[in-house]
Tab-separated table of C-alpha atoms in Angstrom:
chain	number	residue	atom	x	y	z
U	1	UNK	CA	-22.195	-28.776	-8.977
U	2	UNK	CA	-22.581	-27.300	-12.448
U	3	UNK	CA	-22.766	-23.579	-13.180
U	4	UNK	CA	-26.138	-21.797	-13.247
U	5	UNK	CA	-27.384	-20.258	-16.478
U	6	UNK	CA	-29.149	-16.915	-16.224
U	7	UNK	CA	-29.200	-13.570	-18.045
U	8	UNK	CA	-28.570	-9.897	-17.335
U	9	UNK	CA	-30.054	-7.421	-19.793
U	10	UNK	CA	-30.710	-10.312	-22.233
U	11	UNK	CA	-27.056	-11.380	-22.136
U	12	UNK	CA	-26.656	-15.103	-21.395
U	13	UNK	CA	-24.280	-15.736	-18.484
U	14	UNK	CA	-23.192	-18.470	-16.108
U	15	UNK	CA	-22.933	-18.052	-12.346
U	16	UNK	CA	-21.066	-20.233	-9.902
U	17	UNK	CA	-23.218	-22.176	-7.437
U	18	UNK	CA	-24.247	-19.864	-4.596
U	19	UNK	CA	-23.023	-16.740	-6.385
U	20	UNK	CA	-25.007	-13.522	-6.099
U	21	UNK	CA	-26.196	-11.495	-9.079
U	22	UNK	CA	-23.732	-8.684	-8.287
U	23	UNK	CA	-20.738	-11.019	-8.011
U	24	UNK	CA	-21.650	-12.822	-11.220
U	25	UNK	CA	-22.168	-9.514	-13.026
U	26	UNK	CA	-18.826	-8.089	-11.914
U	27	UNK	CA	-17.035	-11.313	-12.808
U	28	UNK	CA	-18.515	-11.097	-16.309
U	29	UNK	CA	-17.647	-7.436	-16.797
U	30	UNK	CA	-21.149	-6.037	-16.298
U	31	UNK	CA	-21.182	-2.796	-14.344
U	32	UNK	CA	-23.784	-2.709	-11.584
U	33	UNK	CA	-23.168	0.188	-9.163
U	34	UNK	CA	-22.426	-0.594	-5.515
U	35	UNK	CA	-21.200	1.254	-2.427
U	36	UNK	CA	-21.594	-0.914	0.676
U	37	UNK	CA	-20.600	-4.187	-1.012
U	38	UNK	CA	-17.013	-5.382	-0.625
U	39	UNK	CA	-15.867	-8.814	-1.838
U	40	UNK	CA	-13.962	-9.533	1.402
U	41	UNK	CA	-16.678	-8.411	3.822
U	42	UNK	CA	-20.093	-9.723	4.791
U	43	UNK	CA	-23.050	-8.418	2.806
U	44	UNK	CA	-24.838	-5.479	4.405
U	45	UNK	CA	-27.234	-4.512	1.612
U	46	UNK	CA	-27.847	-1.080	3.067
U	47	UNK	CA	-26.878	1.345	0.286
U	48	UNK	CA	-29.488	0.033	-2.218
U	49	UNK	CA	-27.709	1.515	-5.228
U	50	UNK	CA	-27.276	-2.002	-6.684
U	51	UNK	CA	-31.045	-2.566	-7.090
U	52	UNK	CA	-32.083	-4.574	-10.130
U	53	UNK	CA	-35.359	-5.965	-11.428
U	54	UNK	CA	-36.250	-9.623	-12.009
U	55	UNK	CA	-38.536	-10.266	-14.923
U	56	UNK	CA	-41.813	-11.738	-13.722
U	57	UNK	CA	-41.422	-10.519	-10.132
U	58	UNK	CA	-42.699	-7.265	-8.621
U	59	UNK	CA	-40.426	-4.623	-7.093
U	60	UNK	CA	-36.673	-4.162	-7.123
U	61	UNK	CA	-34.032	-6.298	-5.429
U	62	UNK	CA	-30.510	-5.577	-4.079
U	63	UNK	CA	-28.234	-7.576	-6.385
U	64	UNK	CA	-25.520	-7.901	-3.714
U	65	UNK	CA	-27.820	-10.111	-1.647
U	66	UNK	CA	-29.658	-11.896	-4.461
U	67	UNK	CA	-28.512	-15.475	-5.234
U	68	UNK	CA	-28.632	-16.420	-8.880
U	69	UNK	CA	-31.345	-18.958	-9.732
U	70	UNK	CA	-31.561	-21.057	-12.928
U	71	UNK	CA	-33.254	-19.174	-15.743
U	72	UNK	CA	-33.360	-15.913	-13.800
U	73	UNK	CA	-33.710	-12.879	-16.088
U	74	UNK	CA	-32.201	-9.711	-14.577
U	75	UNK	CA	-32.731	-6.146	-15.765
U	76	UNK	CA	-29.957	-3.835	-14.565
U	77	UNK	CA	-29.897	-1.167	-17.250
U	78	UNK	CA	-33.380	0.029	-18.082
U	79	UNK	CA	-35.482	3.119	-17.502
U	80	UNK	CA	-37.209	1.812	-14.368
U	81	UNK	CA	-33.957	0.754	-12.674
U	82	UNK	CA	-32.265	4.048	-13.572
U	83	UNK	CA	-35.203	5.959	-12.052
U	84	UNK	CA	-34.891	3.952	-8.833
U	85	UNK	CA	-31.148	4.596	-8.674
U	86	UNK	CA	-31.770	8.316	-9.125
U	87	UNK	CA	-34.128	8.230	-6.146
U	88	UNK	CA	-31.592	6.234	-4.126
U	89	UNK	CA	-28.927	8.833	-4.897
U	90	UNK	CA	-31.310	11.597	-3.838
U	91	UNK	CA	-31.726	9.792	-0.506
U	92	UNK	CA	-28.014	9.049	-0.019
U	93	UNK	CA	-27.068	12.688	-0.673
U	94	UNK	CA	-29.954	14.078	1.383
U	95	UNK	CA	-27.586	15.157	4.158
U	96	UNK	CA	-24.306	14.688	2.316
U	97	UNK	CA	-22.569	18.071	1.718
U	98	UNK	CA	-21.702	17.103	-1.906
U	99	UNK	CA	-18.548	19.200	-1.466
U	100	UNK	CA	-16.604	17.353	-4.131
U	101	UNK	CA	-14.194	20.213	-5.002
U	102	UNK	CA	-12.700	20.281	-1.477
U	103	UNK	CA	-12.997	16.581	-0.623
U	104	UNK	CA	-9.773	14.545	-0.368
U	105	UNK	CA	-11.521	11.654	-2.150
U	106	UNK	CA	-12.292	13.774	-5.229
U	107	UNK	CA	-11.168	11.961	-8.337
U	108	UNK	CA	-11.654	8.480	-6.924
U	109	UNK	CA	-15.003	8.762	-5.107
U	110	UNK	CA	-17.651	6.242	-6.171
U	111	UNK	CA	-20.423	8.419	-4.728
U	112	UNK	CA	-19.283	11.341	-6.868
U	113	UNK	CA	-19.303	9.162	-9.983
U	114	UNK	CA	-22.739	7.706	-9.263
U	115	UNK	CA	-24.122	11.143	-8.385
U	116	UNK	CA	-23.243	12.426	-11.837
U	117	UNK	CA	-24.209	9.207	-13.646
U	118	UNK	CA	-27.564	8.454	-12.013
U	119	UNK	CA	-28.667	11.659	-10.316
U	120	UNK	CA	-27.179	14.741	-11.907
U	121	UNK	CA	-29.428	17.198	-10.099
U	122	UNK	CA	-29.435	19.063	-6.810
U	123	UNK	CA	-31.345	17.786	-3.814
U	124	UNK	CA	-35.133	18.055	-4.135
U	125	UNK	CA	-35.509	18.478	-0.371
U	126	UNK	CA	-36.525	21.920	0.883
U	127	UNK	CA	-35.305	21.142	4.407
U	128	UNK	CA	-31.865	22.149	5.590
U	129	UNK	CA	-29.262	19.382	5.576
U	130	UNK	CA	-28.609	17.631	8.864
U	131	UNK	CA	-25.101	18.537	10.023
U	132	UNK	CA	-23.019	15.853	11.713
U	133	UNK	CA	-19.587	16.070	13.405
U	134	UNK	CA	-16.689	17.169	11.202
U	135	UNK	CA	-13.215	15.685	11.768
U	136	UNK	CA	-14.211	13.204	14.456
U	137	UNK	CA	-11.107	11.475	15.853
U	138	UNK	CA	-11.217	7.811	14.892
U	139	UNK	CA	-7.650	7.343	16.116
U	140	UNK	CA	-4.270	9.082	15.883
U	141	UNK	CA	-4.107	8.279	12.170
U	142	UNK	CA	-7.675	8.791	10.920
U	143	UNK	CA	-10.339	11.494	10.963
U	144	UNK	CA	-14.017	10.933	10.190
U	145	UNK	CA	-16.090	13.552	8.402
U	146	UNK	CA	-19.482	12.241	9.522
U	147	UNK	CA	-21.327	14.567	7.137
U	148	UNK	CA	-19.865	12.717	4.176
U	149	UNK	CA	-20.419	9.268	5.689
U	150	UNK	CA	-23.213	7.324	3.958
U	151	UNK	CA	-23.280	4.606	6.652
U	152	UNK	CA	-22.264	1.875	4.216
U	153	UNK	CA	-20.631	0.176	7.251
U	154	UNK	CA	-17.593	-1.043	5.333
U	155	UNK	CA	-15.302	0.397	8.030
U	156	UNK	CA	-17.344	-1.158	10.826
U	157	UNK	CA	-17.401	-4.572	9.178
U	158	UNK	CA	-13.638	-4.400	8.534
U	159	UNK	CA	-12.824	-3.811	12.198
U	160	UNK	CA	-15.095	-6.670	13.245
U	161	UNK	CA	-14.418	-9.226	10.512
U	162	UNK	CA	-10.826	-8.626	9.310
U	163	UNK	CA	-8.714	-6.749	11.866
U	164	UNK	CA	-10.912	-8.035	14.734
U	165	UNK	CA	-10.320	-4.872	16.788
U	166	UNK	CA	-14.067	-4.148	17.054
U	167	UNK	CA	-13.059	-0.512	17.111
U	168	UNK	CA	-16.066	0.998	15.331
U	169	UNK	CA	-19.827	0.719	15.387
U	170	UNK	CA	-22.893	2.663	14.225
U	171	UNK	CA	-24.706	4.484	17.017
U	172	UNK	CA	-28.161	6.131	17.217
U	173	UNK	CA	-30.940	5.788	14.629
U	174	UNK	CA	-32.312	7.493	11.532
U	175	UNK	CA	-30.595	10.706	10.522
U	176	UNK	CA	-28.813	10.732	13.897
U	177	UNK	CA	-26.942	7.531	12.978
U	178	UNK	CA	-23.184	7.870	12.821
U	179	UNK	CA	-19.983	5.825	13.002
U	180	UNK	CA	-18.218	6.077	16.359
U	181	UNK	CA	-15.991	4.167	18.715
U	182	UNK	CA	-17.668	1.286	20.470
U	183	UNK	CA	-17.351	1.606	24.225
U	184	UNK	CA	-16.189	-1.982	24.521
U	185	UNK	CA	-13.990	-1.844	21.446
U	186	UNK	CA	-10.221	-1.536	21.494
U	187	UNK	CA	-8.922	1.877	20.387
U	188	UNK	CA	-5.835	0.357	18.767
U	189	UNK	CA	-6.011	-1.283	15.367
U	190	UNK	CA	-2.776	-2.100	13.514
U	191	UNK	CA	-4.692	-2.357	10.232
U	192	UNK	CA	-6.899	0.704	10.682
U	193	UNK	CA	-5.697	2.599	7.579
U	194	UNK	CA	-7.356	0.010	5.356
U	195	UNK	CA	-10.713	1.590	6.199
U	196	UNK	CA	-9.534	4.842	4.570
U	197	UNK	CA	-8.772	3.048	1.330
U	198	UNK	CA	-12.007	1.065	1.414
U	199	UNK	CA	-14.291	3.966	2.293
U	200	UNK	CA	-16.241	4.524	-0.970
U	201	UNK	CA	-16.688	8.224	-0.158
U	202	UNK	CA	-14.487	10.890	1.428
U	203	UNK	CA	-15.630	10.288	4.989
U	204	UNK	CA	-12.530	8.607	6.413
U	205	UNK	CA	-9.491	10.821	6.027
U	206	UNK	CA	-5.799	10.081	6.498
U	207	UNK	CA	-4.132	12.667	8.727
U	208	UNK	CA	-0.901	12.003	6.825
U	209	UNK	CA	-2.322	12.614	3.322
U	210	UNK	CA	-4.993	15.219	4.124
U	211	UNK	CA	-4.647	18.290	1.838
U	212	UNK	CA	-1.202	17.137	0.566
U	213	UNK	CA	-2.228	16.639	-3.062
U	214	UNK	CA	-5.165	15.942	-5.348
U	215	UNK	CA	-5.169	12.377	-6.585
U	216	UNK	CA	-5.174	13.377	-10.267
U	217	UNK	CA	-1.706	14.908	-9.813
U	218	UNK	CA	-0.411	11.483	-8.720
U	219	UNK	CA	0.125	8.036	-10.179
U	220	UNK	CA	0.687	4.662	-8.486
U	221	UNK	CA	3.824	2.564	-8.993
U	222	UNK	CA	3.759	-1.109	-8.021
U	223	UNK	CA	6.143	-1.921	-5.190
U	224	UNK	CA	6.663	-4.232	-2.218
U	225	UNK	CA	6.538	-3.332	1.468
U	226	UNK	CA	9.935	-4.045	3.083
U	227	UNK	CA	8.588	-3.908	6.645
U	228	UNK	CA	8.548	-7.658	7.274
U	229	UNK	CA	9.024	-11.048	5.635
U	230	UNK	CA	5.434	-11.048	4.301
U	231	UNK	CA	6.435	-8.696	1.450
U	232	UNK	CA	2.976	-7.238	0.802
U	233	UNK	CA	2.205	-5.645	-2.556
U	234	UNK	CA	1.696	-1.893	-2.345
U	235	UNK	CA	1.287	1.084	-4.627
U	236	UNK	CA	3.631	4.034	-4.094
U	237	UNK	CA	1.945	7.245	-5.247
U	238	UNK	CA	4.324	9.747	-6.876
U	239	UNK	CA	3.701	12.982	-8.756
U	240	UNK	CA	2.916	12.521	-12.452
U	241	UNK	CA	5.624	13.695	-14.822
U	242	UNK	CA	3.513	16.388	-16.471
U	243	UNK	CA	2.482	17.727	-13.060
U	244	UNK	CA	6.010	17.975	-11.692
U	245	UNK	CA	6.886	21.130	-9.780
U	246	UNK	CA	9.405	23.286	-11.671
U	247	UNK	CA	9.824	26.174	-9.232
U	248	UNK	CA	9.905	26.268	-5.444
U	249	UNK	CA	9.448	22.931	-3.737
U	250	UNK	CA	11.149	20.737	-6.308
U	251	UNK	CA	11.650	18.096	-3.585
U	252	UNK	CA	7.941	17.329	-4.026
U	253	UNK	CA	8.855	15.573	-7.279
U	254	UNK	CA	10.744	12.927	-5.260
U	255	UNK	CA	8.118	12.490	-2.574
U	256	UNK	CA	5.963	9.443	-2.029
U	257	UNK	CA	2.654	11.105	-1.207
U	258	UNK	CA	0.837	8.058	0.039
U	259	UNK	CA	0.944	4.268	0.098
U	260	UNK	CA	-2.055	2.086	-0.658
U	261	UNK	CA	-2.567	-1.660	-0.546
U	262	UNK	CA	-2.261	-3.416	-3.896
U	263	UNK	CA	-4.351	-6.539	-4.340
U	264	UNK	CA	-2.233	-9.687	-4.424
U	265	UNK	CA	-4.295	-12.763	-3.622
U	266	UNK	CA	-1.156	-14.946	-3.242
U	267	UNK	CA	0.489	-12.803	-0.563
U	268	UNK	CA	-1.602	-10.125	1.150
U	269	UNK	CA	-5.059	-10.191	-0.402
U	270	UNK	CA	-6.398	-6.633	-0.382
U	271	UNK	CA	-4.899	-5.452	2.928
U	272	UNK	CA	-1.623	-4.236	4.419
U	273	UNK	CA	-0.794	-3.213	7.988
U	274	UNK	CA	-0.323	0.390	9.127
U	275	UNK	CA	3.467	-0.021	8.919
U	276	UNK	CA	3.008	-0.571	5.203
U	277	UNK	CA	0.914	2.578	4.929
U	278	UNK	CA	3.815	4.449	6.585
U	279	UNK	CA	6.314	3.395	3.919
U	280	UNK	CA	6.203	6.913	2.446
U	281	UNK	CA	7.874	8.272	5.603
U	282	UNK	CA	10.839	5.974	5.001
U	283	UNK	CA	11.029	7.047	1.347
U	284	UNK	CA	10.759	10.758	2.204
U	285	UNK	CA	13.446	10.663	4.927
U	286	UNK	CA	15.965	12.638	2.876
U	287	UNK	CA	17.932	13.741	5.965
U	288	UNK	CA	19.116	10.193	6.743
U	289	UNK	CA	19.930	9.308	3.150
U	290	UNK	CA	23.551	8.534	2.210
U	291	UNK	CA	24.163	10.406	-1.027
U	292	UNK	CA	27.944	11.059	-1.231
U	293	UNK	CA	30.889	8.616	-1.442
U	294	UNK	CA	33.538	9.110	1.219
U	295	UNK	CA	37.039	7.882	2.058
U	296	UNK	CA	37.928	8.029	5.742
U	297	UNK	CA	35.038	10.411	6.405
U	298	UNK	CA	36.005	12.840	3.628
U	299	UNK	CA	33.873	13.345	0.534
U	300	UNK	CA	35.219	11.592	-2.540
U	301	UNK	CA	34.272	10.844	-6.105
U	302	UNK	CA	32.639	7.554	-7.013
U	303	UNK	CA	35.730	6.522	-8.974
U	304	UNK	CA	38.121	7.258	-6.082
U	305	UNK	CA	35.878	5.422	-3.589
U	306	UNK	CA	35.698	2.365	-5.844
U	307	UNK	CA	39.476	2.431	-6.437
U	308	UNK	CA	40.184	2.630	-2.704
U	309	UNK	CA	37.731	-0.197	-1.974
U	310	UNK	CA	39.305	-2.349	-4.671
U	311	UNK	CA	42.770	-1.709	-3.210
U	312	UNK	CA	41.633	-2.662	0.308
U	313	UNK	CA	40.123	-5.930	-0.900
U	314	UNK	CA	43.287	-6.754	-2.867
U	315	UNK	CA	45.501	-6.101	0.162
U	316	UNK	CA	43.318	-7.922	2.694
U	317	UNK	CA	44.567	-11.282	3.957
U	318	UNK	CA	41.228	-12.494	5.287
U	319	UNK	CA	38.370	-10.452	3.796
U	320	UNK	CA	34.725	-10.986	4.672
U	321	UNK	CA	31.360	-9.584	3.625
U	322	UNK	CA	28.109	-9.115	5.469
U	323	UNK	CA	25.128	-9.160	3.129
U	324	UNK	CA	21.767	-7.620	3.853
U	325	UNK	CA	18.332	-9.234	4.014
U	326	UNK	CA	17.074	-5.993	2.427
U	327	UNK	CA	18.935	-6.657	-0.829
U	328	UNK	CA	16.921	-7.823	-3.826
U	329	UNK	CA	17.120	-11.271	-5.391
U	330	UNK	CA	18.923	-9.844	-8.410
U	331	UNK	CA	21.515	-8.004	-6.300
U	332	UNK	CA	22.206	-11.067	-4.145
U	333	UNK	CA	22.772	-13.242	-7.197
U	334	UNK	CA	25.068	-10.594	-8.726
U	335	UNK	CA	27.062	-10.474	-5.506
U	336	UNK	CA	27.423	-14.247	-5.369
U	337	UNK	CA	28.579	-14.351	-8.988
U	338	UNK	CA	31.226	-11.611	-8.680
U	339	UNK	CA	32.426	-11.541	-5.061
U	340	UNK	CA	30.925	-14.606	-3.389
U	341	UNK	CA	34.003	-16.778	-3.920
U	342	UNK	CA	36.561	-14.070	-3.066
U	343	UNK	CA	35.368	-13.294	0.457
U	344	UNK	CA	33.834	-15.201	3.335
U	345	UNK	CA	30.133	-14.325	3.409
U	346	UNK	CA	27.925	-13.783	6.449
U	347	UNK	CA	24.262	-12.787	6.518
U	348	UNK	CA	22.628	-10.097	8.559
U	349	UNK	CA	19.088	-8.879	9.227
U	350	UNK	CA	19.168	-5.084	9.193
U	351	UNK	CA	16.043	-4.601	11.289
U	352	UNK	CA	14.641	-6.190	14.443
U	353	UNK	CA	11.192	-5.409	15.936
U	354	UNK	CA	11.133	-1.863	17.304
U	355	UNK	CA	9.902	-1.012	20.795
U	356	UNK	CA	6.110	-1.220	20.873
U	357	UNK	CA	5.873	-2.728	17.407
U	358	UNK	CA	3.627	-5.732	16.798
U	359	UNK	CA	6.032	-8.649	16.517
U	360	UNK	CA	3.709	-11.059	14.744
U	361	UNK	CA	-0.007	-11.700	14.330
U	362	UNK	CA	-2.308	-14.151	12.581
U	363	UNK	CA	-3.253	-11.838	9.704
U	364	UNK	CA	-0.192	-10.451	7.869
U	365	UNK	CA	2.569	-9.215	10.199
U	366	UNK	CA	5.641	-11.451	10.521
U	367	UNK	CA	8.297	-11.426	13.265
U	368	UNK	CA	11.151	-11.130	10.741
U	369	UNK	CA	11.235	-7.394	9.897
U	370	UNK	CA	13.301	-7.884	6.745
U	371	UNK	CA	11.833	-8.565	3.296
U	372	UNK	CA	14.339	-11.005	1.834
U	373	UNK	CA	15.732	-13.278	4.532
U	374	UNK	CA	14.598	-16.311	2.533
U	375	UNK	CA	16.792	-15.525	-0.493
U	376	UNK	CA	19.799	-14.435	1.583
U	377	UNK	CA	19.776	-17.665	3.538
U	378	UNK	CA	19.163	-19.737	0.403
U	379	UNK	CA	22.317	-18.320	-1.230
U	380	UNK	CA	24.622	-17.781	1.749
U	381	UNK	CA	23.293	-19.760	4.722
U	382	UNK	CA	22.466	-18.403	8.176
U	383	UNK	CA	25.882	-17.815	9.733
U	384	UNK	CA	26.274	-14.402	11.404
U	385	UNK	CA	29.503	-12.416	11.524
U	386	UNK	CA	31.777	-13.123	14.468
U	387	UNK	CA	34.657	-10.883	15.506
U	388	UNK	CA	36.489	-14.002	16.676
U	389	UNK	CA	36.956	-15.085	13.052
U	390	UNK	CA	39.812	-12.561	12.769
U	391	UNK	CA	38.908	-10.835	9.509
U	392	UNK	CA	41.050	-7.825	8.628
U	393	UNK	CA	38.531	-6.370	6.146
U	394	UNK	CA	34.745	-6.423	6.182
U	395	UNK	CA	32.563	-5.303	3.299
U	396	UNK	CA	29.309	-4.289	4.975
U	397	UNK	CA	26.249	-4.249	2.747
U	398	UNK	CA	23.216	-2.833	4.553
U	399	UNK	CA	22.186	-0.324	7.217
U	400	UNK	CA	22.088	-0.020	11.018
U	401	UNK	CA	25.554	-1.520	11.493
U	402	UNK	CA	27.625	-0.844	14.624
U	403	UNK	CA	31.264	-0.703	13.566
U	404	UNK	CA	32.421	-1.594	17.091
U	405	UNK	CA	31.166	-5.139	16.495
U	406	UNK	CA	33.609	-5.576	13.584
U	407	UNK	CA	36.662	-5.824	15.856
U	408	UNK	CA	38.825	-3.128	14.282
U	409	UNK	CA	38.767	-4.528	10.744
U	410	UNK	CA	38.939	-2.114	7.832
U	411	UNK	CA	35.435	-1.374	6.576
U	412	UNK	CA	33.941	-0.845	3.159
U	413	UNK	CA	30.309	0.122	3.645
U	414	UNK	CA	27.622	-0.052	0.956
U	415	UNK	CA	24.748	1.844	2.569
U	416	UNK	CA	21.506	3.620	1.754
U	417	UNK	CA	21.559	5.590	5.029
U	418	UNK	CA	24.262	7.661	6.672
U	419	UNK	CA	26.308	5.273	8.850
U	420	UNK	CA	27.003	5.618	12.567
U	421	UNK	CA	30.659	6.481	12.083
U	422	UNK	CA	33.245	6.839	9.357
U	423	UNK	CA	34.133	3.656	7.476
U	424	UNK	CA	37.355	3.454	5.492
U	425	UNK	CA	35.247	3.668	2.347
U	426	UNK	CA	31.586	4.637	2.080
U	427	UNK	CA	29.759	3.857	-1.152
U	428	UNK	CA	26.124	5.080	-1.171
U	429	UNK	CA	23.811	2.678	-2.982
U	430	UNK	CA	20.295	2.980	-4.328
U	431	UNK	CA	17.237	2.144	-2.270
U	432	UNK	CA	14.581	-0.353	-3.288
U	433	UNK	CA	12.526	2.525	-4.672
U	434	UNK	CA	15.293	3.663	-7.042
U	435	UNK	CA	15.607	0.388	-8.957
U	436	UNK	CA	13.629	-2.606	-10.171
U	437	UNK	CA	13.880	-5.988	-8.531
U	438	UNK	CA	12.179	-8.675	-6.499
U	439	UNK	CA	12.044	-10.174	-3.014
U	440	UNK	CA	11.300	-13.740	-1.957
U	441	UNK	CA	8.971	-13.762	1.014
U	442	UNK	CA	8.869	-16.218	3.933
U	443	UNK	CA	6.637	-18.571	1.936
U	444	UNK	CA	9.047	-18.618	-1.005
U	445	UNK	CA	6.808	-16.422	-3.161
U	446	UNK	CA	8.617	-13.939	-5.397
U	447	UNK	CA	7.161	-10.421	-5.511
U	448	UNK	CA	8.475	-7.789	-7.942
U	449	UNK	CA	8.826	-4.056	-7.349
U	450	UNK	CA	9.229	-1.301	-9.925
U	451	UNK	CA	11.433	1.788	-9.904
U	452	UNK	CA	9.620	4.773	-8.401
U	453	UNK	CA	12.299	7.490	-8.493
U	454	UNK	CA	15.677	8.094	-10.142
U	455	UNK	CA	18.669	7.622	-7.838
U	456	UNK	CA	20.695	10.664	-6.726
U	457	UNK	CA	23.655	11.531	-8.979
U	458	UNK	CA	26.483	10.158	-6.776
U	459	UNK	CA	24.605	7.056	-5.680
U	460	UNK	CA	25.374	3.696	-7.333
U	461	UNK	CA	23.343	0.552	-7.810
U	462	UNK	CA	24.845	-2.206	-5.650
U	463	UNK	CA	24.721	-4.712	-8.507
U	464	UNK	CA	26.925	-2.349	-10.581
U	465	UNK	CA	29.464	-1.990	-7.766
U	466	UNK	CA	30.401	-5.645	-7.203
U	467	UNK	CA	32.007	-6.156	-10.619
U	468	UNK	CA	34.163	-3.045	-10.128
U	469	UNK	CA	35.729	-4.201	-6.848
């Protein structure tokens, strides 16, 4: 079928067959306001802020639910439509507290933007605002400020159409209406934090991020979730350079304040699981971080640790290496080029499903809890280390290694976390968030991540270590 010709504000456009006016407008860069509409959810048409006028027809029409027809002439930016939107905003904010200065969504709230753009005045109602429950427990991760909720139903539709938990519904009628748990719905939803990100107002609040920082102090850095072989795109939110703390609390400059899903239609669409939203806890775990080189359990300089490791490899009669499925594509290729022919290489998956963790589902979560098993196995095969092979030296690259399984061999450990014991040589290496790189996910799709933070002073990049051994 051919495209449909129509116009918005006298601008000639083409819509795809079956496309709505709002979708066609957004695709062509025309800004029509919307709150309840979401491209991945069914159309609710209940916020009415996207009303437009059709020349030759009476009344106003919600553009999110209006299919484009040939020759249709739409008016979206005229005096009449602006007056209607002002009235809609008056209705939407009738019981909304409009407490933008204290709201966690301030700075990225669509309601706040539309309020100033289309309304710009206080409520005309002389009646007191209807107060609804504050900080209603949605689950152990999310609070609902029902006073700020505009009943757009995005969260409800997400739990029914995407995560399929059926966790939420809208109860009661009129000004008593509110989002609550459904009695028959499951309380657990492994994708529940997506409703925080997709709430267009500050109604759904993350317990983890609440009151931690204002969003204008932060900036997102593109990264990849390392929680499973899906390798979802995420944004890691760090403090902006010109807002860095210079006095007490300097550790805040190295904190990941929150994680949000980054749209990647080839890998994860617009969603990530709750484990991805918890990536900031892994980044902020400074206590477990390996930051100092060591020889036999004693602190050492980087140069001494590298010299000792080089000596051990030179003296070894049957050296081996265990490479990590958490290493990046670039690091794995550097290892193969410099050390791959000098030692026997085995592969290892650093992480297995934890107790109570979802092993795999039909949406995003994969059973392999490592981000780069595909590339590791492509370069080095699938063989696991065996103590029976009789190696007298093992270069361990990765975390969560039990030295007892290495059968008394001398150990050189390249780790991001403090090991469970004292290897002969410990060389701390940078984490994924302290360097650039890429992973290859289970479908063979390469996903790049950017550097979020500088590495600690005595930590080395693994790719710089291999050529010095």
